[in-house]
PDB file of C-alpha atoms in Angstrom:
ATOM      1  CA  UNK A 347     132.681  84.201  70.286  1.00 86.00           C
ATOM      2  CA  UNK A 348     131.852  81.740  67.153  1.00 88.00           C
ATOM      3  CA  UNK A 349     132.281  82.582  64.076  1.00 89.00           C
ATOM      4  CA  UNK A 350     128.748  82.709  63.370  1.00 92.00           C
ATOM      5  CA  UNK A 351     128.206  84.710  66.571  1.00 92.00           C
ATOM      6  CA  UNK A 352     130.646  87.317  64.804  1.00 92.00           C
ATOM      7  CA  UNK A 353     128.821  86.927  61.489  1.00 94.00           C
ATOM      8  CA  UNK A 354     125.409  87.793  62.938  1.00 96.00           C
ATOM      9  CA  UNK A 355     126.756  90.475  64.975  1.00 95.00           C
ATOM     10  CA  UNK A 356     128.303  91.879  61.340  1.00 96.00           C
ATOM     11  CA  UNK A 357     124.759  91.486  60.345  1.00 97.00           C
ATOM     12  CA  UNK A 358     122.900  93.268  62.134  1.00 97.00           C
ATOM     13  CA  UNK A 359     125.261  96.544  62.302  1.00 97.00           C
ATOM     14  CA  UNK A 360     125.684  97.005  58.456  1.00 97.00           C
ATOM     15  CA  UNK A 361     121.365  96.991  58.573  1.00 97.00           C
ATOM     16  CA  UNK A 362     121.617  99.474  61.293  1.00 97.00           C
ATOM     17  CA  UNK A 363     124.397 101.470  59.764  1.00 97.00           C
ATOM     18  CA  UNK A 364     123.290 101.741  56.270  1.00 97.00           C
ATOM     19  CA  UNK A 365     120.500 103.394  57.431  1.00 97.00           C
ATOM     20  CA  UNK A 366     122.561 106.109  59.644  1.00 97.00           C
ATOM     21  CA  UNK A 367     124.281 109.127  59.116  1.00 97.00           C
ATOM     22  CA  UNK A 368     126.979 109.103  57.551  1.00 96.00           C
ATOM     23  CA  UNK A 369     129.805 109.849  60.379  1.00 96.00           C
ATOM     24  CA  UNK A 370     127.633 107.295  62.175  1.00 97.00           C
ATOM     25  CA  UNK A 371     128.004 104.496  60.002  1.00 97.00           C
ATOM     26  CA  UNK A 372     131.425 104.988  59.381  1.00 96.00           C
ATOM     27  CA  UNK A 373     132.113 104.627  63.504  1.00 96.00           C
ATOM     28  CA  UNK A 374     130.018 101.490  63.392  1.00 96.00           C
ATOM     29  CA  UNK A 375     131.757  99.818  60.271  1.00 95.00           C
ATOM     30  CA  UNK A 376     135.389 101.093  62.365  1.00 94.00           C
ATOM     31  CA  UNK A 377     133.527  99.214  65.394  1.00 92.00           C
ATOM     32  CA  UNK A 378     133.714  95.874  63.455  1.00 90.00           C
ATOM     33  CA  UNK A 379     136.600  95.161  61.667  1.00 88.00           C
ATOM     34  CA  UNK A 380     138.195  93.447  65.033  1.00 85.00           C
ATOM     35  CA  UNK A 381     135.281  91.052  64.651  1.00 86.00           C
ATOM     36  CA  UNK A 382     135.598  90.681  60.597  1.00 84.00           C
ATOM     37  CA  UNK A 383     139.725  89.867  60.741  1.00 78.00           C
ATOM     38  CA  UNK A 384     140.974  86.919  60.661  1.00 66.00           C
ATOM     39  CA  UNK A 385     139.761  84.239  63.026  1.00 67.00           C
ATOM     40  CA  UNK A 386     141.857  82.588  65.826  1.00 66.00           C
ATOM     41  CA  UNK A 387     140.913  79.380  64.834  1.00 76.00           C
ATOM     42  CA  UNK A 388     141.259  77.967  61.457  1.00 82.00           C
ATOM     43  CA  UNK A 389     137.703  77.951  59.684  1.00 87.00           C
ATOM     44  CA  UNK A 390     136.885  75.637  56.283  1.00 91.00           C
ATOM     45  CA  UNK A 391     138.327  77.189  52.704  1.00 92.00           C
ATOM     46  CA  UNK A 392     134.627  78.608  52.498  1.00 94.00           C
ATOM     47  CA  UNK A 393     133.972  79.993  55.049  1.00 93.00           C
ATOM     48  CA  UNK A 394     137.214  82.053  55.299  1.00 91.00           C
ATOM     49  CA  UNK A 395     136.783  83.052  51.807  1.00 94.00           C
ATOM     50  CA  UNK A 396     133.465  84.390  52.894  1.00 94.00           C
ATOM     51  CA  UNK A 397     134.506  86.362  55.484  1.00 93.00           C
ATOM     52  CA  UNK A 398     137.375  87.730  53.318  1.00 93.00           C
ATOM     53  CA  UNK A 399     134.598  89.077  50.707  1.00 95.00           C
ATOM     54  CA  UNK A 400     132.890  90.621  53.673  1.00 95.00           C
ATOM     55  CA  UNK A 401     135.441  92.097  55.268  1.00 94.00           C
ATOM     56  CA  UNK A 402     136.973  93.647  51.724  1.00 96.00           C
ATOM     57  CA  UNK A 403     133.197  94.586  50.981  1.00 97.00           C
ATOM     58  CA  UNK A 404     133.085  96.645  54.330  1.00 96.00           C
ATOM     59  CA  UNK A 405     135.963  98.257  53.776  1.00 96.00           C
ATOM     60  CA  UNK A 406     135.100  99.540  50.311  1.00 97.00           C
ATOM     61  CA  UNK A 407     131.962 101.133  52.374  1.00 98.00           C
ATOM     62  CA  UNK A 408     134.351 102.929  54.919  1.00 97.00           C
ATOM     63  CA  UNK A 409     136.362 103.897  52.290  1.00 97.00           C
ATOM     64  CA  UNK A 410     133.711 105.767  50.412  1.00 98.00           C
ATOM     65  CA  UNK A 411     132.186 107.369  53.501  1.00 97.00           C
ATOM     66  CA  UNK A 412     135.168 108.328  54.723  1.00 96.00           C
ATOM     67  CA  UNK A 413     135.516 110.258  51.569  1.00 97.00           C
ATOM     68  CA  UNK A 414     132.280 111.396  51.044  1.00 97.00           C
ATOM     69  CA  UNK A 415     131.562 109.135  48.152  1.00 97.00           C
ATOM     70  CA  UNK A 416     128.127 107.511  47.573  1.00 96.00           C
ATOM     71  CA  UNK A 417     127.085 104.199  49.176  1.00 97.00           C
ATOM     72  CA  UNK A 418     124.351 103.292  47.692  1.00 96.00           C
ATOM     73  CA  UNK A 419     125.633 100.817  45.528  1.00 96.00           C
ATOM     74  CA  UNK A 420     127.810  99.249  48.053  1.00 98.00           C
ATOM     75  CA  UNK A 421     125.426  98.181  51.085  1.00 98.00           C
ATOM     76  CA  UNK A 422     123.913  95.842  49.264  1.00 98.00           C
ATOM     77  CA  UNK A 423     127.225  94.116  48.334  1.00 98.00           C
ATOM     78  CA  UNK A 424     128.445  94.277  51.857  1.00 97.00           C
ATOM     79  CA  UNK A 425     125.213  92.805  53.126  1.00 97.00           C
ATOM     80  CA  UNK A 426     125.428  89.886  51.028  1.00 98.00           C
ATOM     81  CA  UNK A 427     128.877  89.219  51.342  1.00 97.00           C
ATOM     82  CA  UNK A 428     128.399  89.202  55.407  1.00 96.00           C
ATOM     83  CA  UNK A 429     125.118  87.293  54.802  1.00 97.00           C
ATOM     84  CA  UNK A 430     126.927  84.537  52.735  1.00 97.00           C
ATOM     85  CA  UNK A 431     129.511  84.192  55.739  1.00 96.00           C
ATOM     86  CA  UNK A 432     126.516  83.995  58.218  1.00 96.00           C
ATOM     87  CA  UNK A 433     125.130  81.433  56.002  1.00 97.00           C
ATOM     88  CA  UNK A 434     128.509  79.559  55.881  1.00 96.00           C
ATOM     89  CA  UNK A 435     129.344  80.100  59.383  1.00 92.00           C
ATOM     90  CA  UNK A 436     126.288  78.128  60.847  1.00 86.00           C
TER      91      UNK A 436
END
């Protein structure tokens, strides 16, 4: 899988998730981080630095669902972050 294949697939699951339940979204966000890691193959500065933010961005969503926190605030920021990378990626 490319790296933008991964980066659309991120994508599209944080727009599904963030509008799920909450136990829902935080299987779905689990469901991802193989695809958000590190990449086999060495990427440009950019583009790995944009995958960092989104997977750090994701996590701080898991983090506060796990814990029953609010999200609101934090989709947004994840979406971007994993947009950027998409963006990058191509």
């Amino acid at each position: 899988m490319t790296e933008s294949e991964k980066a659309q697939q991120i994508v599209a699951a944080l727009r599904a998730a963030e509008v799920s339940p909450p136990e829902a979204a935080l299987q779905t966000l689990n469901g991802l981080m193989s695809l958000v890691r590190s990449p086999s193959v060495e990427q440009p500065l950019e583009v790995e630095e944009a995958r960092s933010a989104a997977f750090m961005s994701i996590c701080e969503v898991g983090k506060a669902l796990h814990r029953g926190q609010p999200t609101e605030a934090l989709w947004p920021t994840a979406l971007a972050a994993s947009e950027r990378w998409l963006a990058l990626a191509k």
